[in-house]
Amino acid sequence: MIEWLGIAYEFAKDLKDALQWEEQEKSVDRDWLDKSGFAKQMAASGIDLYWSRPDNIATRELDGWPVVLELDRGKRVRYRLVRYDGTTLIGKPAKSA
């Protein structure tokens, strides 16, 4: 019985590690948003994008502007999109007219 618990624990631990996503910063600029199609994809999803200084992010999140992440499903990495000066891309659903 103890052996089975050990096997189950190892399996669950390996599964947890396999499902875990790593978060990294990706340095981008305004041209990248357009050339990669990321801005167009977000607009099609109804998301408005905005750049925020790092010291304002917590307040912006309280106002409904979470940090936008680009997902690399193959590598299981979530990228925070950051400019050279540390400003970070945030977004929120566009207001309906």
C-alpha positions as a LaTeX table, in Angstrom:
\begin{tabular}{lrrr}
\hline
Residue & $x$ (\AA) & $y$ (\AA) & $z$ (\AA) \\
\hline
Met1 & 0.00 & 0.00 & 0.00 \\
Ile2 & 2.81 & 2.43 & 0.91 \\
Glu3 & 4.50 & 1.69 & $-2.43$ \\
Trp4 & 1.32 & 2.65 & $-4.30$ \\
Leu5 & 1.09 & 5.89 & $-2.37$ \\
Gly6 & 4.69 & 6.65 & $-3.30$ \\
Ile7 & 4.02 & 5.93 & $-6.97$ \\
Ala8 & 0.85 & 8.05 & $-6.91$ \\
Tyr9 & 2.75 & 10.91 & $-5.24$ \\
Glu10 & 5.56 & 10.79 & $-7.83$ \\
Phe11 & 3.03 & 10.71 & $-10.67$ \\
Ala12 & 1.11 & 13.68 & $-9.24$ \\
Lys13 & 4.34 & 15.62 & $-8.64$ \\
Asp14 & 5.52 & 14.99 & $-12.22$ \\
Leu15 & 2.09 & 15.97 & $-13.56$ \\
Lys16 & 2.12 & 19.20 & $-11.53$ \\
Asp17 & 5.59 & 20.06 & $-12.87$ \\
Ala18 & 4.49 & 19.29 & $-16.44$ \\
Leu19 & 1.44 & 21.55 & $-16.14$ \\
Gln20 & 3.29 & 24.44 & $-14.53$ \\
Trp21 & 3.90 & 27.55 & $-16.63$ \\
Glu22 & 7.02 & 29.68 & $-16.36$ \\
Glu23 & 6.69 & 33.47 & $-16.49$ \\
Gln24 & 9.32 & 35.58 & $-18.25$ \\
Glu25 & 9.66 & 39.12 & $-19.54$ \\
Lys26 & 9.79 & 39.74 & $-23.27$ \\
Ser27 & 11.26 & 43.05 & $-24.40$ \\
Val28 & 9.09 & 44.53 & $-27.16$ \\
Asp29 & 8.33 & 47.87 & $-28.78$ \\
Arg30 & 5.33 & 49.40 & $-30.52$ \\
Asp31 & 6.47 & 48.07 & $-33.90$ \\
Trp32 & 6.51 & 44.51 & $-32.53$ \\
Leu33 & 2.87 & 44.84 & $-31.44$ \\
Asp34 & 1.86 & 45.71 & $-35.01$ \\
Lys35 & 4.24 & 43.47 & $-36.97$ \\
Ser36 & 3.54 & 40.37 & $-34.88$ \\
Gly37 & $-0.21$ & 40.85 & $-35.19$ \\
Phe38 & $-0.57$ & 40.87 & $-31.40$ \\
Ala39 & $-2.32$ & 44.26 & $-31.29$ \\
Lys40 & $-4.73$ & 43.20 & $-34.05$ \\
Gln41 & $-5.43$ & 39.90 & $-32.24$ \\
Met42 & $-6.20$ & 41.73 & $-28.99$ \\
Ala43 & $-8.43$ & 44.25 & $-30.80$ \\
Ala44 & $-10.32$ & 41.37 & $-32.45$ \\
Ser45 & $-10.79$ & 39.87 & $-28.97$ \\
Gly46 & $-12.19$ & 43.19 & $-27.74$ \\
Ile47 & $-9.18$ & 44.10 & $-25.58$ \\
Asp48 & $-7.87$ & 47.68 & $-25.34$ \\
Leu49 & $-4.10$ & 47.87 & $-24.76$ \\
Tyr50 & $-2.22$ & 50.45 & $-22.70$ \\
Trp51 & 1.37 & 50.87 & $-21.51$ \\
Ser52 & 1.87 & 51.36 & $-17.77$ \\
Arg53 & 4.90 & 52.27 & $-15.69$ \\
Pro54 & 5.89 & 49.52 & $-13.23$ \\
Asp55 & 5.03 & 51.64 & $-10.19$ \\
Asn56 & 1.44 & 52.10 & $-11.45$ \\
Ile57 & 0.63 & 48.47 & $-12.29$ \\
Ala58 & $-0.91$ & 47.56 & $-8.92$ \\
Thr59 & $-3.29$ & 50.53 & $-9.11$ \\
Arg60 & $-4.13$ & 49.84 & $-12.75$ \\
Glu61 & $-4.95$ & 46.22 & $-11.88$ \\
Leu62 & $-7.40$ & 47.45 & $-9.23$ \\
Asp63 & $-8.97$ & 49.61 & $-11.96$ \\
Gly64 & $-9.49$ & 46.53 & $-14.15$ \\
Trp65 & $-6.34$ & 46.71 & $-16.29$ \\
Pro66 & $-4.45$ & 43.41 & $-15.75$ \\
Val67 & $-1.01$ & 42.75 & $-17.22$ \\
Val68 & $-1.29$ & 41.25 & $-20.71$ \\
Leu69 & 0.60 & 38.00 & $-21.24$ \\
Glu70 & 1.67 & 36.38 & $-24.50$ \\
Leu71 & 1.46 & 32.58 & $-24.25$ \\
Asp72 & 3.97 & 30.19 & $-25.79$ \\
Arg73 & 2.06 & 26.93 & $-25.41$ \\
Gly74 & 4.91 & 24.80 & $-26.79$ \\
Lys75 & 7.40 & 26.01 & $-24.19$ \\
Arg76 & 4.71 & 26.57 & $-21.51$ \\
Val77 & 5.95 & 30.14 & $-20.99$ \\
Arg78 & 3.87 & 33.25 & $-20.26$ \\
Tyr79 & 5.62 & 36.41 & $-21.41$ \\
Arg80 & 5.04 & 39.80 & $-19.78$ \\
Leu81 & 5.45 & 42.30 & $-22.60$ \\
Val82 & 7.82 & 45.04 & $-21.43$ \\
Arg83 & 9.40 & 48.04 & $-23.16$ \\
Tyr84 & 13.04 & 49.14 & $-22.79$ \\
Asp85 & 12.17 & 51.51 & $-19.93$ \\
Gly86 & 10.18 & 48.96 & $-17.91$ \\
Thr87 & 6.71 & 50.03 & $-18.98$ \\
Thr88 & 4.47 & 46.98 & $-19.16$ \\
Leu89 & 1.59 & 46.19 & $-21.48$ \\
Ile90 & $-1.80$ & 46.01 & $-19.77$ \\
Gly91 & $-5.27$ & 45.58 & $-21.19$ \\
Lys92 & $-8.97$ & 45.39 & $-20.48$ \\
Pro93 & $-12.16$ & 44.70 & $-22.40$ \\
Ala94 & $-13.15$ & 47.59 & $-24.65$ \\
Lys95 & $-16.23$ & 49.56 & $-23.69$ \\
Ser96 & $-19.22$ & 48.93 & $-25.91$ \\
Ala97 & $-20.54$ & 51.97 & $-27.72$ \\
\hline
\end{tabular}
